[in-house]
mmCIF file of C-alpha atoms in Angstrom:
data_model
loop_
_atom_site.group_PDB
_atom_site.id
_atom_site.type_symbol
_atom_site.label_atom_id
_atom_site.label_comp_id
_atom_site.label_asym_id
_atom_site.label_seq_id
_atom_site.Cartn_x
_atom_site.Cartn_y
_atom_site.Cartn_z
ATOM 1 C CA UNK Z 1 -93.072 11.195 -115.440
ATOM 2 C CA UNK Z 2 -95.594 14.205 -115.276
ATOM 3 C CA UNK Z 3 -94.197 15.643 -112.074
ATOM 4 C CA UNK Z 4 -90.696 15.083 -113.633
ATOM 5 C CA UNK Z 5 -91.491 17.073 -116.634
ATOM 6 C CA UNK Z 6 -93.241 19.657 -114.442
ATOM 7 C CA UNK Z 7 -89.927 20.724 -113.150
ATOM 8 C CA UNK Z 8 -88.822 22.613 -116.084
ATOM 9 C CA UNK Z 9 -91.003 24.323 -118.806
ATOM 10 C CA UNK Z 10 -94.547 23.346 -120.225
ATOM 11 C CA UNK Z 11 -96.275 20.048 -119.771
ATOM 12 C CA UNK Z 12 -98.820 18.071 -121.623
ATOM 13 C CA UNK Z 13 -101.642 19.917 -119.967
ATOM 14 C CA UNK Z 14 -100.163 23.182 -121.242
ATOM 15 C CA UNK Z 15 -101.713 24.582 -124.323
ATOM 16 C CA UNK Z 16 -98.519 26.419 -125.178
ATOM 17 C CA UNK Z 17 -96.493 23.217 -125.481
ATOM 18 C CA UNK Z 18 -93.754 23.789 -128.188
ATOM 19 C CA UNK Z 19 -91.839 21.315 -130.026
ATOM 20 C CA UNK Z 20 -88.611 22.600 -128.546
ATOM 21 C CA UNK Z 21 -89.868 21.727 -125.113
ATOM 22 C CA UNK Z 22 -90.749 18.238 -126.265
ATOM 23 C CA UNK Z 23 -87.066 17.676 -127.297
ATOM 24 C CA UNK Z 24 -85.905 19.054 -123.994
ATOM 25 C CA UNK Z 25 -88.398 16.814 -122.073
ATOM 26 C CA UNK Z 26 -87.180 13.722 -124.086
ATOM 27 C CA UNK Z 27 -83.602 14.455 -122.968
ATOM 28 C CA UNK Z 28 -84.663 14.622 -119.316
ATOM 29 C CA UNK Z 29 -86.247 11.077 -120.027
ATOM 30 C CA UNK Z 30 -83.433 9.482 -121.639
ATOM 31 C CA UNK Z 31 -82.944 7.097 -119.049
ATOM 32 C CA UNK Z 32 -86.552 5.837 -119.249
ATOM 33 C CA UNK Z 33 -87.227 4.891 -122.923
ATOM 34 C CA UNK Z 34 -90.729 3.738 -122.195
ATOM 35 C CA UNK Z 35 -91.767 6.996 -120.543
ATOM 36 C CA UNK Z 36 -90.042 8.857 -123.416
ATOM 37 C CA UNK Z 37 -92.016 6.992 -126.170
ATOM 38 C CA UNK Z 38 -95.129 7.482 -124.141
ATOM 39 C CA UNK Z 39 -94.635 11.242 -123.780
ATOM 40 C CA UNK Z 40 -93.705 11.680 -127.517
ATOM 41 C CA UNK Z 41 -96.856 9.943 -128.701
ATOM 42 C CA UNK Z 42 -99.072 11.951 -126.166
ATOM 43 C CA UNK Z 43 -97.556 15.102 -127.396
ATOM 44 C CA UNK Z 44 -98.087 14.206 -131.004
ATOM 45 C CA UNK Z 45 -101.780 13.281 -130.338
ATOM 46 C CA UNK Z 46 -102.393 16.988 -129.500
ATOM 47 C CA UNK Z 47 -104.523 18.850 -131.995
ATOM 48 C CA UNK Z 48 -102.450 20.922 -134.207
ATOM 49 C CA UNK Z 49 -99.118 19.750 -132.764
ATOM 50 C CA UNK Z 50 -96.303 18.636 -134.870
ATOM 51 C CA UNK Z 51 -93.027 17.337 -133.773
ATOM 52 C CA UNK Z 52 -89.808 18.822 -134.586
ATOM 53 C CA UNK Z 53 -87.238 16.732 -136.678
ATOM 54 C CA UNK Z 54 -84.815 17.002 -133.515
ATOM 55 C CA UNK Z 55 -87.476 15.390 -131.409
ATOM 56 C CA UNK Z 56 -87.769 12.272 -133.676
ATOM 57 C CA UNK Z 57 -83.907 12.080 -133.737
ATOM 58 C CA UNK Z 58 -83.535 12.687 -129.923
ATOM 59 C CA UNK Z 59 -86.212 9.778 -129.301
ATOM 60 C CA UNK Z 60 -84.475 7.497 -131.949
ATOM 61 C CA UNK Z 61 -81.246 7.634 -130.088
ATOM 62 C CA UNK Z 62 -83.018 7.254 -126.654
ATOM 63 C CA UNK Z 63 -84.941 4.091 -127.833
ATOM 64 C CA UNK Z 64 -81.719 2.511 -129.596
ATOM 65 C CA UNK Z 65 -79.657 2.884 -126.582
ATOM 66 C CA UNK Z 66 -82.403 1.353 -124.448
ATOM 67 C CA UNK Z 67 -82.459 -1.497 -126.904
ATOM 68 C CA UNK Z 68 -85.843 -0.641 -128.119
ATOM 69 C CA UNK Z 69 -84.812 -1.463 -131.668
ATOM 70 C CA UNK Z 70 -88.179 -1.911 -133.270
ATOM 71 C CA UNK Z 71 -89.674 1.351 -131.729
ATOM 72 C CA UNK Z 72 -86.539 3.339 -132.860
ATOM 73 C CA UNK Z 73 -87.014 1.939 -136.463
ATOM 74 C CA UNK Z 74 -90.722 2.757 -136.253
ATOM 75 C CA UNK Z 75 -90.071 6.365 -135.077
ATOM 76 C CA UNK Z 76 -87.085 6.759 -137.882
ATOM 77 C CA UNK Z 77 -89.594 5.526 -140.442
ATOM 78 C CA UNK Z 78 -92.446 8.097 -139.383
ATOM 79 C CA UNK Z 79 -89.797 10.781 -139.444
ATOM 80 C CA UNK Z 80 -88.664 9.940 -142.801
ATOM 81 C CA UNK Z 81 -92.090 9.821 -144.261
ATOM 82 C CA UNK Z 82 -92.916 13.152 -142.859
ATOM 83 C CA UNK Z 83 -89.512 14.498 -144.376
ATOM 84 C CA UNK Z 84 -91.288 16.587 -146.778
ATOM 85 C CA UNK Z 85 -92.544 18.614 -143.919
ATOM 86 C CA UNK Z 86 -89.133 19.535 -142.858
ATOM 87 C CA UNK Z 87 -87.637 21.249 -145.786
ATOM 88 C CA UNK Z 88 -83.840 21.098 -146.240
ATOM 89 C CA UNK Z 89 -83.646 18.463 -143.640
ATOM 90 C CA UNK Z 90 -80.956 15.924 -144.355
ATOM 91 C CA UNK Z 91 -81.658 12.788 -142.275
ATOM 92 C CA UNK Z 92 -78.157 11.791 -141.605
ATOM 93 C CA UNK Z 93 -76.851 15.313 -140.530
ATOM 94 C CA UNK Z 94 -79.992 15.693 -138.229
ATOM 95 C CA UNK Z 95 -79.377 12.474 -136.597
ATOM 96 C CA UNK Z 96 -75.522 12.797 -136.315
ATOM 97 C CA UNK Z 97 -75.954 16.379 -134.529
ATOM 98 C CA UNK Z 98 -78.178 14.652 -131.872
ATOM 99 C CA UNK Z 99 -75.843 11.697 -131.272
ATOM 100 C CA UNK Z 100 -74.578 12.944 -127.890
ATOM 101 C CA UNK Z 101 -77.925 12.686 -126.266
ATOM 102 C CA UNK Z 102 -76.983 9.043 -125.147
ATOM 103 C CA UNK Z 103 -73.757 7.139 -124.660
ATOM 104 C CA UNK Z 104 -72.060 6.549 -128.006
ATOM 105 C CA UNK Z 105 -73.621 4.085 -130.189
ATOM 106 C CA UNK Z 106 -73.731 3.956 -133.913
ATOM 107 C CA UNK Z 107 -76.286 1.190 -134.761
ATOM 108 C CA UNK Z 108 -79.038 3.743 -135.054
ATOM 109 C CA UNK Z 109 -77.301 5.100 -138.194
ATOM 110 C CA UNK Z 110 -77.527 1.474 -139.735
ATOM 111 C CA UNK Z 111 -80.999 1.791 -139.067
ATOM 112 C CA UNK Z 112 -81.458 5.032 -140.812
ATOM 113 C CA UNK Z 113 -79.899 3.672 -143.780
ATOM 114 C CA UNK Z 114 -81.874 0.384 -143.720
ATOM 115 C CA UNK Z 115 -85.122 2.356 -143.508
ATOM 116 C CA UNK Z 116 -84.364 4.459 -146.520
ATOM 117 C CA UNK Z 117 -83.625 1.466 -148.593
ATOM 118 C CA UNK Z 118 -86.764 -0.211 -147.488
ATOM 119 C CA UNK Z 119 -88.927 2.791 -148.383
ATOM 120 C CA UNK Z 120 -87.273 2.673 -151.979
ATOM 121 C CA UNK Z 121 -85.352 6.010 -151.530
ATOM 122 C CA UNK Z 122 -82.266 4.674 -153.025
ATOM 123 C CA UNK Z 123 -80.493 7.846 -153.967
ATOM 124 C CA UNK Z 124 -80.943 8.952 -150.406
ATOM 125 C CA UNK Z 125 -79.491 5.780 -149.008
ATOM 126 C CA UNK Z 126 -76.717 6.254 -151.377
ATOM 127 C CA UNK Z 127 -75.975 9.641 -149.954
ATOM 128 C CA UNK Z 128 -76.401 8.283 -146.439
ATOM 129 C CA UNK Z 129 -73.907 5.625 -147.230
ATOM 130 C CA UNK Z 130 -71.357 8.205 -148.354
ATOM 131 C CA UNK Z 131 -71.899 10.292 -145.147
ATOM 132 C CA UNK Z 132 -71.784 7.180 -142.952
ATOM 133 C CA UNK Z 133 -68.382 6.249 -144.610
ATOM 134 C CA UNK Z 134 -66.989 9.991 -143.994
ATOM 135 C CA UNK Z 135 -67.702 9.778 -140.332
ATOM 136 C CA UNK Z 136 -66.708 6.046 -140.048
ATOM 137 C CA UNK Z 137 -70.201 4.856 -138.755
ATOM 138 C CA UNK Z 138 -70.498 2.232 -141.455
ATOM 139 C CA UNK Z 139 -73.692 0.260 -142.200
ATOM 140 C CA UNK Z 140 -73.845 -3.520 -141.885
ATOM 141 C CA UNK Z 141 -72.912 -5.617 -145.011
ATOM 142 C CA UNK Z 142 -76.537 -6.988 -144.692
ATOM 143 C CA UNK Z 143 -77.843 -3.460 -145.068
ATOM 144 C CA UNK Z 144 -75.578 -2.709 -148.040
ATOM 145 C CA UNK Z 145 -76.779 -5.976 -149.680
ATOM 146 C CA UNK Z 146 -80.305 -4.836 -149.497
ATOM 147 C CA UNK Z 147 -79.551 -1.579 -151.356
ATOM 148 C CA UNK Z 148 -77.482 -3.611 -153.840
ATOM 149 C CA UNK Z 149 -80.525 -5.815 -154.253
ATOM 150 C CA UNK Z 150 -82.823 -2.878 -154.835
ATOM 151 C CA UNK Z 151 -80.422 -1.364 -157.437
ATOM 152 C CA UNK Z 152 -80.120 -4.588 -159.162
ATOM 153 C CA UNK Z 153 -83.771 -5.032 -159.488
ATOM 154 C CA UNK Z 154 -84.144 -1.343 -160.873
ATOM 155 C CA UNK Z 155 -81.434 -2.387 -163.567
ATOM 156 C CA UNK Z 156 -78.917 0.136 -162.396
ATOM 157 C CA UNK Z 157 -75.868 -2.270 -162.653
ATOM 158 C CA UNK Z 158 -73.541 0.788 -162.657
ATOM 159 C CA UNK Z 159 -74.775 2.127 -159.475
ATOM 160 C CA UNK Z 160 -74.496 -1.434 -157.955
ATOM 161 C CA UNK Z 161 -71.074 -1.892 -158.977
ATOM 162 C CA UNK Z 162 -70.139 1.696 -157.802
ATOM 163 C CA UNK Z 163 -71.449 0.891 -154.417
ATOM 164 C CA UNK Z 164 -69.912 -2.470 -154.090
ATOM 165 C CA UNK Z 165 -66.452 -0.733 -154.850
ATOM 166 C CA UNK Z 166 -67.135 1.872 -152.173
ATOM 167 C CA UNK Z 167 -67.888 -0.908 -149.639
ATOM 168 C CA UNK Z 168 -64.708 -2.463 -150.224
ATOM 169 C CA UNK Z 169 -62.733 0.825 -150.096
ATOM 170 C CA UNK Z 170 -64.672 1.496 -146.819
ATOM 171 C CA UNK Z 171 -63.249 -1.607 -145.355
ATOM 172 C CA UNK Z 172 -66.433 -3.689 -145.376
ATOM 173 C CA UNK Z 173 -66.120 -7.486 -146.252
ATOM 174 C CA UNK Z 174 -68.603 -8.602 -148.908
ATOM 175 C CA UNK Z 175 -70.240 -11.897 -148.415
ATOM 176 C CA UNK Z 176 -71.147 -14.439 -150.860
ATOM 177 C CA UNK Z 177 -74.584 -12.879 -151.079
ATOM 178 C CA UNK Z 178 -72.973 -9.466 -151.919
ATOM 179 C CA UNK Z 179 -71.044 -11.030 -154.893
ATOM 180 C CA UNK Z 180 -74.107 -12.937 -156.191
ATOM 181 C CA UNK Z 181 -76.089 -9.748 -156.277
ATOM 182 C CA UNK Z 182 -73.568 -7.780 -158.096
ATOM 183 C CA UNK Z 183 -72.493 -10.708 -160.450
ATOM 184 C CA UNK Z 184 -76.221 -11.493 -161.426
ATOM 185 C CA UNK Z 185 -76.786 -7.746 -162.018
ATOM 186 C CA UNK Z 186 -73.836 -7.312 -164.472
ATOM 187 C CA UNK Z 187 -74.428 -10.594 -166.345
ATOM 188 C CA UNK Z 188 -78.074 -9.678 -166.845
ATOM 189 C CA UNK Z 189 -77.132 -6.153 -168.096
ATOM 190 C CA UNK Z 190 -74.121 -7.556 -170.493
ATOM 191 C CA UNK Z 191 -71.297 -6.831 -168.331
ATOM 192 C CA UNK Z 192 -70.348 -10.314 -168.330
ATOM 193 C CA UNK Z 193 -66.419 -9.732 -168.324
ATOM 194 C CA UNK Z 194 -66.684 -7.575 -165.194
ATOM 195 C CA UNK Z 195 -69.103 -10.169 -163.770
ATOM 196 C CA UNK Z 196 -66.411 -12.860 -164.489
ATOM 197 C CA UNK Z 197 -63.732 -10.693 -162.854
ATOM 198 C CA UNK Z 198 -65.626 -10.361 -159.580
ATOM 199 C CA UNK Z 199 -66.239 -14.256 -159.859
ATOM 200 C CA UNK Z 200 -62.721 -14.917 -159.660
ATOM 201 C CA UNK Z 201 -62.082 -12.227 -157.091
ATOM 202 C CA UNK Z 202 -64.725 -13.924 -154.675
ATOM 203 C CA UNK Z 203 -62.986 -17.347 -155.228
ATOM 204 C CA UNK Z 204 -59.359 -15.650 -154.578
ATOM 205 C CA UNK Z 205 -60.834 -14.273 -151.162
ATOM 206 C CA UNK Z 206 -61.783 -17.812 -150.216
ATOM 207 C CA UNK Z 207 -65.457 -17.495 -150.713
ATOM 208 C CA UNK Z 208 -67.365 -20.209 -152.236
ATOM 209 C CA UNK Z 209 -69.681 -19.656 -155.210
ATOM 210 C CA UNK Z 210 -73.038 -21.302 -155.214
ATOM 211 C CA UNK Z 211 -75.729 -21.882 -157.686
ATOM 212 C CA UNK Z 212 -76.826 -18.483 -157.424
ATOM 213 C CA UNK Z 213 -73.465 -17.290 -158.528
ATOM 214 C CA UNK Z 214 -73.066 -19.753 -161.405
ATOM 215 C CA UNK Z 215 -76.479 -19.579 -162.981
ATOM 216 C CA UNK Z 216 -76.387 -15.793 -163.875
ATOM 217 C CA UNK Z 217 -72.852 -16.381 -165.301
ATOM 218 C CA UNK Z 218 -74.095 -19.098 -167.614
ATOM 219 C CA UNK Z 219 -77.127 -16.927 -168.534
ATOM 220 C CA UNK Z 220 -74.762 -13.979 -169.052
ATOM 221 C CA UNK Z 221 -72.296 -15.637 -171.486
ATOM 222 C CA UNK Z 222 -75.265 -17.101 -173.376
ATOM 223 C CA UNK Z 223 -76.989 -13.674 -173.694
ATOM 224 C CA UNK Z 224 -73.948 -12.286 -175.526
ATOM 225 C CA UNK Z 225 -73.373 -15.207 -177.635
ATOM 226 C CA UNK Z 226 -70.136 -16.503 -175.819
ATOM 227 C CA UNK Z 227 -71.360 -20.138 -175.718
ATOM 228 C CA UNK Z 228 -67.919 -21.379 -174.868
ATOM 229 C CA UNK Z 229 -67.932 -19.260 -171.777
ATOM 230 C CA UNK Z 230 -71.159 -20.575 -170.835
ATOM 231 C CA UNK Z 231 -70.243 -24.190 -171.125
ATOM 232 C CA UNK Z 232 -66.929 -23.523 -169.146
ATOM 233 C CA UNK Z 233 -68.733 -22.051 -166.310
ATOM 234 C CA UNK Z 234 -71.078 -24.970 -166.363
ATOM 235 C CA UNK Z 235 -68.228 -27.285 -166.212
ATOM 236 C CA UNK Z 236 -66.642 -25.422 -163.432
ATOM 237 C CA UNK Z 237 -69.682 -25.633 -161.645
ATOM 238 C CA UNK Z 238 -69.890 -29.377 -161.658
ATOM 239 C CA UNK Z 239 -66.314 -29.828 -160.791
ATOM 240 C CA UNK Z 240 -66.865 -27.419 -157.673
ATOM 241 C CA UNK Z 241 -69.371 -30.032 -156.620
ATOM 242 C CA UNK Z 242 -72.310 -27.459 -157.051
ATOM 243 C CA UNK Z 243 -75.363 -29.323 -158.558
ATOM 244 C CA UNK Z 244 -76.980 -27.833 -161.658
ATOM 245 C CA UNK Z 245 -80.637 -27.097 -161.460
ATOM 246 C CA UNK Z 246 -83.786 -26.706 -163.812
ATOM 247 C CA UNK Z 247 -82.639 -22.803 -164.259
ATOM 248 C CA UNK Z 248 -79.061 -23.988 -165.086
ATOM 249 C CA UNK Z 249 -80.028 -26.247 -167.985
ATOM 250 C CA UNK Z 250 -82.822 -23.863 -169.164
ATOM 251 C CA UNK Z 251 -80.158 -21.119 -169.530
ATOM 252 C CA UNK Z 252 -77.977 -23.545 -171.615
ATOM 253 C CA UNK Z 253 -80.689 -24.703 -173.782
ATOM 254 C CA UNK Z 254 -81.993 -21.039 -174.377
ATOM 255 C CA UNK Z 255 -78.546 -19.846 -175.380
ATOM 256 C CA UNK Z 256 -77.796 -22.638 -177.640
ATOM 257 C CA UNK Z 257 -81.438 -22.498 -179.320
ATOM 258 C CA UNK Z 258 -80.929 -18.658 -179.658
ATOM 259 C CA UNK Z 259 -77.824 -19.207 -181.804
ATOM 260 C CA UNK Z 260 -79.379 -21.995 -183.848
ATOM 261 C CA UNK Z 261 -77.553 -24.849 -182.346
ATOM 262 C CA UNK Z 262 -80.583 -27.114 -181.531
ATOM 263 C CA UNK Z 263 -78.495 -30.372 -181.358
ATOM 264 C CA UNK Z 264 -76.482 -29.193 -178.465
ATOM 265 C CA UNK Z 265 -79.618 -27.902 -176.852
ATOM 266 C CA UNK Z 266 -80.926 -31.477 -176.974
ATOM 267 C CA UNK Z 267 -77.753 -32.851 -175.246
ATOM 268 C CA UNK Z 268 -78.381 -30.524 -172.433
ATOM 269 C CA UNK Z 269 -82.145 -31.615 -172.318
ATOM 270 C CA UNK Z 270 -80.940 -35.129 -172.344
ATOM 271 C CA UNK Z 271 -78.391 -34.642 -169.442
ATOM 272 C CA UNK Z 272 -81.103 -32.696 -167.456
ATOM 273 C CA UNK Z 273 -83.409 -35.554 -167.459
ATOM 274 C CA UNK Z 274 -80.666 -37.990 -166.596
ATOM 275 C CA UNK Z 275 -79.986 -36.044 -163.496
ATOM 276 C CA UNK Z 276 -83.660 -36.491 -162.478
ATOM 277 C CA UNK Z 277 -84.685 -32.818 -163.245
ATOM 278 C CA UNK Z 278 -88.047 -32.333 -164.846
ATOM 279 C CA UNK Z 279 -88.196 -29.797 -167.806
ATOM 280 C CA UNK Z 280 -90.640 -27.094 -166.956
ATOM 281 C CA UNK Z 281 -92.757 -24.708 -169.192
ATOM 282 C CA UNK Z 282 -89.678 -22.507 -169.964
ATOM 283 C CA UNK Z 283 -87.695 -25.643 -171.072
ATOM 284 C CA UNK Z 284 -90.602 -26.665 -173.463
ATOM 285 C CA UNK Z 285 -91.390 -23.197 -174.652
ATOM 286 C CA UNK Z 286 -87.788 -22.444 -175.660
ATOM 287 C CA UNK Z 287 -87.538 -25.656 -177.667
ATOM 288 C CA UNK Z 288 -90.697 -25.083 -179.313
ATOM 289 C CA UNK Z 289 -89.741 -21.554 -180.324
ATOM 290 C CA UNK Z 290 -86.366 -22.827 -181.614
ATOM 291 C CA UNK Z 291 -88.248 -25.392 -183.784
ATOM 292 C CA UNK Z 292 -90.712 -22.846 -185.015
ATOM 293 C CA UNK Z 293 -87.941 -20.498 -186.052
ATOM 294 C CA UNK Z 294 -86.017 -23.197 -187.855
ATOM 295 C CA UNK Z 295 -89.134 -24.292 -189.754
ATOM 296 C CA UNK Z 296 -89.348 -27.602 -187.913
ATOM 297 C CA UNK Z 297 -93.191 -27.146 -187.238
ATOM 298 C CA UNK Z 298 -93.628 -31.057 -186.895
ATOM 299 C CA UNK Z 299 -91.114 -31.399 -184.131
ATOM 300 C CA UNK Z 300 -92.551 -28.226 -182.464
ATOM 301 C CA UNK Z 301 -95.905 -29.703 -182.516
ATOM 302 C CA UNK Z 302 -94.832 -33.041 -180.959
ATOM 303 C CA UNK Z 303 -93.264 -31.126 -178.009
ATOM 304 C CA UNK Z 304 -96.350 -28.946 -177.690
ATOM 305 C CA UNK Z 305 -98.411 -32.341 -177.173
ATOM 306 C CA UNK Z 306 -95.820 -33.683 -174.881
ATOM 307 C CA UNK Z 307 -95.723 -30.637 -172.735
ATOM 308 C CA UNK Z 308 -99.722 -30.768 -172.272
ATOM 309 C CA UNK Z 309 -99.296 -34.634 -171.659
ATOM 310 C CA UNK Z 310 -96.905 -34.083 -168.745
ATOM 311 C CA UNK Z 311 -99.356 -31.607 -167.352
ATOM 312 C CA UNK Z 312 -97.717 -28.461 -168.051
ATOM 313 C CA UNK Z 313 -99.779 -25.228 -169.163
ATOM 314 C CA UNK Z 314 -98.591 -23.512 -172.338
ATOM 315 C CA UNK Z 315 -97.877 -19.814 -171.777
ATOM 316 C CA UNK Z 316 -98.354 -16.898 -174.224
ATOM 317 C CA UNK Z 317 -94.740 -17.355 -175.544
ATOM 318 C CA UNK Z 318 -95.538 -21.012 -176.277
ATOM 319 C CA UNK Z 319 -98.786 -20.167 -178.344
ATOM 320 C CA UNK Z 320 -97.221 -16.966 -180.010
ATOM 321 C CA UNK Z 321 -94.414 -19.132 -181.468
ATOM 322 C CA UNK Z 322 -96.799 -21.697 -182.603
ATOM 323 C CA UNK Z 323 -99.217 -19.037 -184.057
ATOM 324 C CA UNK Z 324 -96.417 -17.176 -185.940
ATOM 325 C CA UNK Z 325 -95.018 -20.520 -187.360
ATOM 326 C CA UNK Z 326 -98.472 -21.599 -188.762
ATOM 327 C CA UNK Z 327 -98.996 -18.061 -190.277
ATOM 328 C CA UNK Z 328 -95.628 -18.427 -192.083
ATOM 329 C CA UNK Z 329 -96.623 -21.366 -193.882
ATOM 330 C CA UNK Z 330 -100.155 -20.351 -194.606
ATOM 331 C CA UNK Z 331 -102.201 -22.586 -192.171
ATOM 332 C CA UNK Z 332 -104.282 -19.805 -190.876
ATOM 333 C CA UNK Z 333 -106.969 -22.258 -189.505
ATOM 334 C CA UNK Z 334 -104.424 -23.784 -187.079
ATOM 335 C CA UNK Z 335 -103.126 -20.351 -186.335
ATOM 336 C CA UNK Z 336 -106.805 -19.197 -185.365
ATOM 337 C CA UNK Z 337 -107.529 -22.242 -183.437
ATOM 338 C CA UNK Z 338 -104.318 -21.745 -181.404
ATOM 339 C CA UNK Z 339 -105.274 -18.213 -180.834
ATOM 340 C CA UNK Z 340 -108.702 -19.088 -179.578
ATOM 341 C CA UNK Z 341 -107.104 -21.751 -177.354
ATOM 342 C CA UNK Z 342 -104.812 -19.281 -176.026
ATOM 343 C CA UNK Z 343 -107.606 -16.983 -174.852
#
């Protein structure tokens, strides 16, 4: 490798080694990814030396073309993390400008997009998607799903929906997982009608909803007080052969308790047990809170005792509900006792 590099320009033993020469040397080594990576690391280890953005991009292309995918990803990640040292550098533009170093191959751009998402640079990832779409080097659906998931967790349902629409317009085919992310995000944020529309759309496309699709819809309908909608989705779920789980029943119990329809909540508790599903802390706490708010402290205490009997540990919400209820009826001794027990 060293003799090869000595044919043109400075080499590692040259104190005048400049970043531009590193880029040129990497291009010469494009047929030998291992040597290119070794040379890059040795040059970068020199005191006071700093690679140019171009060198990172050239090496990323070389490694990706040589199927050194993990190394390529590491190089791109290092480059992005050092991005502050390259003022005005657009990651996609720089990587695109060096694309002809190796034979055409656009998977490296998906890696760039994926690394931006992993680093939490969501706005940069969205901009990268737009440019990838413009130049028709689209990211994988899986990578888009990760960005959708990050946007969803950041309570950015509007941005998630916008990206989803951009994916469809770009010609990408959303998976069940894609729809689940967007439907779940919209349902949690109150956009239940749009979520339902996407639910119908995915079925029309031949995609089969699963429990991760149904549960957020049930929760979303219950959250906005559309109890009939929640029950309708629940019945559709069972008719489709999708078995409800504890989360499903907790959502139903919660929404009926929230709107002071405790008898119906109890019906779902009974059905839940008939299916062999064990109520958890959330189930008990929801019912205890509903009893407390309805002034049915005796029933609340019975559930509290039963909860402990079956080995469940009451949480802060459980205790707070009982403490508030006891304060309202003037039983401060019991309230203080529960507070001390909570701590």
